[in-house]
Short mmCIF file of C-alpha atoms in Angstrom, two decimals:
data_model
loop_
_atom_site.label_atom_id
_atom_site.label_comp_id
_atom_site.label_asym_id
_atom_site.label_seq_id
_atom_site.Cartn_x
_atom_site.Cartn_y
_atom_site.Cartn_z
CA UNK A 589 26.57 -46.01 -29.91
CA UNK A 590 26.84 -44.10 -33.64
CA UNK A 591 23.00 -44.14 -35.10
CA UNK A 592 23.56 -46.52 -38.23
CA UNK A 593 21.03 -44.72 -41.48
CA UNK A 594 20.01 -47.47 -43.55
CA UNK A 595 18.74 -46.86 -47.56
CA UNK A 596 17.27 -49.74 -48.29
CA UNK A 597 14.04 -51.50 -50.10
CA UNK A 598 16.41 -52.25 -53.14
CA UNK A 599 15.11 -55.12 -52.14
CA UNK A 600 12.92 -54.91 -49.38
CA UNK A 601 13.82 -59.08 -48.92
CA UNK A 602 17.54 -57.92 -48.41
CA UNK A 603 17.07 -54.97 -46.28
CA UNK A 604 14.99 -56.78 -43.72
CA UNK A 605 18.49 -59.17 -43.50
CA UNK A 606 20.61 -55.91 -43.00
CA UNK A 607 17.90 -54.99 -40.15
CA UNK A 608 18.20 -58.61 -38.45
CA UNK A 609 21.79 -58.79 -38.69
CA UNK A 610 22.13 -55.84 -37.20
CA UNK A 611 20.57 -56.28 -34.17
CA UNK A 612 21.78 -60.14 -33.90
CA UNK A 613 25.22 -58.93 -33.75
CA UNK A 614 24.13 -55.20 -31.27
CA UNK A 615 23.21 -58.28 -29.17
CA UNK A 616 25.78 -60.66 -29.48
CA UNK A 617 28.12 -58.42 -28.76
CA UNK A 618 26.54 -56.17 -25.99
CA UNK A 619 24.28 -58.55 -24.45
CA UNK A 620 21.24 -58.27 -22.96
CA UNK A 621 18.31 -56.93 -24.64
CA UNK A 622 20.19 -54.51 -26.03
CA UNK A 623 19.71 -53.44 -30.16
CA UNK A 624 21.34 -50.89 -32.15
CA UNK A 625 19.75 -47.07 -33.24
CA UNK A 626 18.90 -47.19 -36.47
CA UNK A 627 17.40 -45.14 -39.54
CA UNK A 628 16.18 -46.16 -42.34
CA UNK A 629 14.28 -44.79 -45.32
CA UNK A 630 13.55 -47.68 -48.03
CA UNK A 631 12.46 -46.76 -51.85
CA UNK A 632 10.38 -48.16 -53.90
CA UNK A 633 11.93 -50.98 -55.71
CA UNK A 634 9.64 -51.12 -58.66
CA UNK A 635 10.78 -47.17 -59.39
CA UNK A 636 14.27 -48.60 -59.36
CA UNK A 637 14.51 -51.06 -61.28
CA UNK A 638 12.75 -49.44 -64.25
CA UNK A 639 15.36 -46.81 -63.93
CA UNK A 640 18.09 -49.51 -64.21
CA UNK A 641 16.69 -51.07 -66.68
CA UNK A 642 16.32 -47.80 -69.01
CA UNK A 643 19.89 -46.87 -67.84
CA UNK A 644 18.29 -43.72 -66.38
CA UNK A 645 21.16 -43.52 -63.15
CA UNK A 646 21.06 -39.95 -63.03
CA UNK A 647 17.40 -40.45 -62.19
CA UNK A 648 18.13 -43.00 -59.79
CA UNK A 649 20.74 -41.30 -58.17
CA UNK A 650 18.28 -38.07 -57.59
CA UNK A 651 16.28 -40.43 -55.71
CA UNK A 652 19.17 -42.08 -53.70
CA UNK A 653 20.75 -38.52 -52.82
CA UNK A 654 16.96 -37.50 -51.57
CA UNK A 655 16.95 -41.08 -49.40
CA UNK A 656 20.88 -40.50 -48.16
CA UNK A 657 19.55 -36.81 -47.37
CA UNK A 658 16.14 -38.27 -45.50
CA UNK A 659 18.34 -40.04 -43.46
CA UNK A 660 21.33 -37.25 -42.58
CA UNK A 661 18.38 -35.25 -41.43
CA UNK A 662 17.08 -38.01 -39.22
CA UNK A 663 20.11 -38.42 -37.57
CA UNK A 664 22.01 -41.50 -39.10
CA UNK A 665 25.71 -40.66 -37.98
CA UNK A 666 26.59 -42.63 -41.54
CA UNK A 667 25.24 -44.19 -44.21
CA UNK A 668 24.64 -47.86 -45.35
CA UNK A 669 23.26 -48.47 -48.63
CA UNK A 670 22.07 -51.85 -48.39
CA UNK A 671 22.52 -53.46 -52.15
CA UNK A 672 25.38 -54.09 -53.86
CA UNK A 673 24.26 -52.39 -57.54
CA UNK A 674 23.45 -49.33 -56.21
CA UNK A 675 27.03 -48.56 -55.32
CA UNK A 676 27.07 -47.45 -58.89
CA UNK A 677 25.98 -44.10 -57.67
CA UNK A 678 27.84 -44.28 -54.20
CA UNK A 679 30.40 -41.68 -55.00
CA UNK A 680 27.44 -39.45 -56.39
CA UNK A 681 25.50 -39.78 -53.19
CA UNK A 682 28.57 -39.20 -50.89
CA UNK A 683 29.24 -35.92 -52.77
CA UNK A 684 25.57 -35.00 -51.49
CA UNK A 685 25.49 -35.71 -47.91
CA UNK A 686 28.05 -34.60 -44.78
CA UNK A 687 28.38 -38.19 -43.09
CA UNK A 688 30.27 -40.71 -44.11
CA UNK A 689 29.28 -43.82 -46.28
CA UNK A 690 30.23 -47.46 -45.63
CA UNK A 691 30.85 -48.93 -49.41
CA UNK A 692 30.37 -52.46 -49.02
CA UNK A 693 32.64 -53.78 -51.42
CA UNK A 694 35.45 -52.03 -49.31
CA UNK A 695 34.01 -53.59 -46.24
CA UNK A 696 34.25 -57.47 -48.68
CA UNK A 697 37.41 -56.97 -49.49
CA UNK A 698 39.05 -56.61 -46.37
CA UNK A 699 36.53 -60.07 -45.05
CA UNK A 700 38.39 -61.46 -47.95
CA UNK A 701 42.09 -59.97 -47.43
CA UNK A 702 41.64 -61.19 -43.48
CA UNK A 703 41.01 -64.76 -45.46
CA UNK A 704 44.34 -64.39 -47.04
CA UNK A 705 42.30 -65.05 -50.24
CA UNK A 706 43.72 -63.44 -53.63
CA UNK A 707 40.86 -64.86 -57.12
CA UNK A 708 37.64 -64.64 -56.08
CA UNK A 709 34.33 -65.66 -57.89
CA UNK A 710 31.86 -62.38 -58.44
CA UNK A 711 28.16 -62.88 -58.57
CA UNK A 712 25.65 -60.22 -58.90
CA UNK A 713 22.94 -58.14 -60.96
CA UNK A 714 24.62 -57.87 -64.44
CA UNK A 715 25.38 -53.97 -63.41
CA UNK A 716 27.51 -55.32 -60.66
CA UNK A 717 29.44 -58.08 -62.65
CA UNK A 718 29.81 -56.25 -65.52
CA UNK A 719 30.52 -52.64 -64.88
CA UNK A 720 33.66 -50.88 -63.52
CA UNK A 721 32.51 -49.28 -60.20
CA UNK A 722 32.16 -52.70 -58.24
CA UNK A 723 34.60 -55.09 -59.86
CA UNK A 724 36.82 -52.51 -60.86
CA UNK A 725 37.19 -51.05 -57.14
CA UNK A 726 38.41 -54.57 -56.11
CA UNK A 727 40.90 -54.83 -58.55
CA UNK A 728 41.65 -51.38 -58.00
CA UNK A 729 41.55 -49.80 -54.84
CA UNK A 730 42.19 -53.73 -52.98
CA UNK A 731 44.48 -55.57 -55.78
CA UNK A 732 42.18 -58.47 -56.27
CA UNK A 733 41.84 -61.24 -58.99
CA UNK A 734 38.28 -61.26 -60.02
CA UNK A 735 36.64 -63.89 -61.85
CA UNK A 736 33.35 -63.30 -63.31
CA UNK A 737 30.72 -66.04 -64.98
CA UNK A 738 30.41 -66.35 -68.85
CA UNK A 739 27.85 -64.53 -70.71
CA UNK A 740 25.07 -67.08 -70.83
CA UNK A 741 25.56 -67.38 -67.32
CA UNK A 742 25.86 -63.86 -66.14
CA UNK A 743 22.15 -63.52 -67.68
CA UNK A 744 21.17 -66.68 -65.50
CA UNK A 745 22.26 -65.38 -62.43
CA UNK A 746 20.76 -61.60 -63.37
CA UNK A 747 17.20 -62.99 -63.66
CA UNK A 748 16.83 -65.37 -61.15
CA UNK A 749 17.86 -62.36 -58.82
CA UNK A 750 15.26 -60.01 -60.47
CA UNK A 751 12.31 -62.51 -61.03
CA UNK A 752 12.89 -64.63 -57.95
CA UNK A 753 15.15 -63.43 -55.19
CA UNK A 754 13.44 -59.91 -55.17
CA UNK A 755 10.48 -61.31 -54.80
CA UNK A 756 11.74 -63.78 -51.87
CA UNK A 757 11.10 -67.06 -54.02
CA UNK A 758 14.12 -69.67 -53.22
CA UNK A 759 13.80 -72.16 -55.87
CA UNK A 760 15.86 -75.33 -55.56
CA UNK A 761 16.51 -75.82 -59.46
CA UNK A 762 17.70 -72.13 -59.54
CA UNK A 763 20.24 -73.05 -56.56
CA UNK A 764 21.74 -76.07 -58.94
CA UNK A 765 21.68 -73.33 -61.50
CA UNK A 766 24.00 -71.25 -59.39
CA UNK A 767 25.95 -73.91 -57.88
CA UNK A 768 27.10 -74.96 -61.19
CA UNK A 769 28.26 -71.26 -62.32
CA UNK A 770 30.18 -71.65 -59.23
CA UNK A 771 32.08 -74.74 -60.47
CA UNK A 772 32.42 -73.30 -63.24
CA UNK A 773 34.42 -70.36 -61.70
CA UNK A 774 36.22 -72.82 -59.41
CA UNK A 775 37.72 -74.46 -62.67
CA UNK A 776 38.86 -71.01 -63.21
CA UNK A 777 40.88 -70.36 -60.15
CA UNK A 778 38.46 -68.57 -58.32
CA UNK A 779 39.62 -69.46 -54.40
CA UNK A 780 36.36 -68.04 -52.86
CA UNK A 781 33.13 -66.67 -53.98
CA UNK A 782 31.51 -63.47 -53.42
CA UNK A 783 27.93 -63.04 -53.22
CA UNK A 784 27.84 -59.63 -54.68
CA UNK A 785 24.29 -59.13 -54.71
CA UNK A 786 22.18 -58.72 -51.26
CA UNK A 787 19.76 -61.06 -52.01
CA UNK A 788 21.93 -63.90 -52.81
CA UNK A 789 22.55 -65.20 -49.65
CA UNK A 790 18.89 -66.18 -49.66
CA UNK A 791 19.81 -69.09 -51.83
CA UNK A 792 23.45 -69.71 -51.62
CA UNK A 793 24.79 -70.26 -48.03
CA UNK A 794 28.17 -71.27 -47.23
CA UNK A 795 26.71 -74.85 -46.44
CA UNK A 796 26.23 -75.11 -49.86
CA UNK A 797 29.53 -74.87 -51.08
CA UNK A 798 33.07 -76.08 -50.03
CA UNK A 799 34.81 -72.84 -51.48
CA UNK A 800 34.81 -70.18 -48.68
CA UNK A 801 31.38 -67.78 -49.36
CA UNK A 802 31.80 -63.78 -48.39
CA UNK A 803 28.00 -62.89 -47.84
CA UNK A 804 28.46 -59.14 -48.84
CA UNK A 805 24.93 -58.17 -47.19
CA UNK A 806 26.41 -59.57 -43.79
CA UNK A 807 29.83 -58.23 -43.74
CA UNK A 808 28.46 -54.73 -45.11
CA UNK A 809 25.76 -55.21 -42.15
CA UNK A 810 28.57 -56.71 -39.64
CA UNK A 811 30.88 -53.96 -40.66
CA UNK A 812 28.22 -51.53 -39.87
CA UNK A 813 28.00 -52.49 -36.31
CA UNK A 814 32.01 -52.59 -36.11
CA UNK A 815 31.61 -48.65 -36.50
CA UNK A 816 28.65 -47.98 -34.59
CA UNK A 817 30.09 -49.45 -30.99
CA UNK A 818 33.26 -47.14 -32.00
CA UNK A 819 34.93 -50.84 -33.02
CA UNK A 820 36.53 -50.00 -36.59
CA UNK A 821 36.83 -46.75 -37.92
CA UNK A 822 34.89 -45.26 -41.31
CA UNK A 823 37.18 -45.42 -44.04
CA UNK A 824 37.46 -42.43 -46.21
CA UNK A 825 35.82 -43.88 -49.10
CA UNK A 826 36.22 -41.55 -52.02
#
């Protein structure tokens, strides 16, 4: 079994998913008591998120490339980065580091494509609904219809993820919140929804919702173990 390097704390609340997953499906699928090798080197969130927030990526991505590098040195076989917004700098940490990265919105797309789905809904950090190297890769690189939320909304979704979800508070009035952005997208043709930030499948599961949900922190982590038992090869990513 490949040794699975995970770079996470961005949150800590979504990594420890990533970790549980994981092993869940090591087990599921193996039996037994058996659980998969893994490394992982988490960052300080705190650090991160001031960096976003002063759009200092290059300093981010010095930190992610040391992380990636932590973890090639280790002995992670490839590389998971487990958030969503952070993919930003994916092709910048690749370029650093000899094994291979998993980019999880690759690893959505083709849970959606096996769906037969074509419009889907995108929620996420602002970075992530707004900027190129997420939504744009779908379009892209997978030939997706993406639907995003509206301004007002994009900023609702954005701080209930960075004042509640990172924090592991799961507020019922900020589910309602998000449920109706989601009806909102619905109207708009979106067919499915993607939860495009790790932490939102703390509040939104697909019991919530009668549109199919695509839980990108357990396909990423799903995918993951795909690849370690030798299941599904790495894609060449960049």
């Amino acid at each position: 079994m490949k040794t699975i390097g995970l770079l996470g704390g961005m949150s800590w609340e979504s990594s420890l998913e990533y970790y549980r997953i994981i092993n869940q499906t090591v087990r599921e699928k193996l039996g037994g008591s058996h659980s998969a090798p893994s490394v992982m080197v988490s960052l300080d969130f705190a650090e991160i998120e001031t960096l976003q927030n002063a759009g200092k990526w290059g300093d981010a991505a010095a930190l992610m490339v040391q992380a990636a590098r932590q973890i090639e040195r280790a002995g992670g076989d490839f590389l998971v980065i487990c958030t969503n917004t952070m993919h930003l700098l994916a092709e910048e940490v690749q370029s650093k580091i000899h094994i291979p990265l998993l980019h999880i919105a690759d690893a959505t797309a083709q849970a959606v494509q096996t769906r037969g789905l074509q419009t889907l809904g995108l929620l996420g950090t602002r970075f992530t609904m707004e900027k190129e190297f997420y939504r744009g890769r779908l379009i892209d690189k997978h030939g997706l219809t993406v639907v995003i939320p509206e301004q007002p909304d994009r900023e609702i979704i954005h701080r209930v993820i960075y004042q509640e979800l990172v924090k592991g508070e799961i507020r019922e009035d900020s589910r309602d919140s998000y449920l109706r952005v989601i009806d909102g997208m619905r109207e708009r043709g979106a067919q499915g929804i993607i939860l495009g930030c790790t932490e939102i499948g703390l509040l939104i599961k697909q019991r919530h919702l009668s549109l199919p949900v695509f839980d990108t922190a357990e396909i990423h982590a799903r995918k993951a173990v795909e690849i370690a038992l030798g299941d599904s090869p790495i894609p060449k990513v960049f």
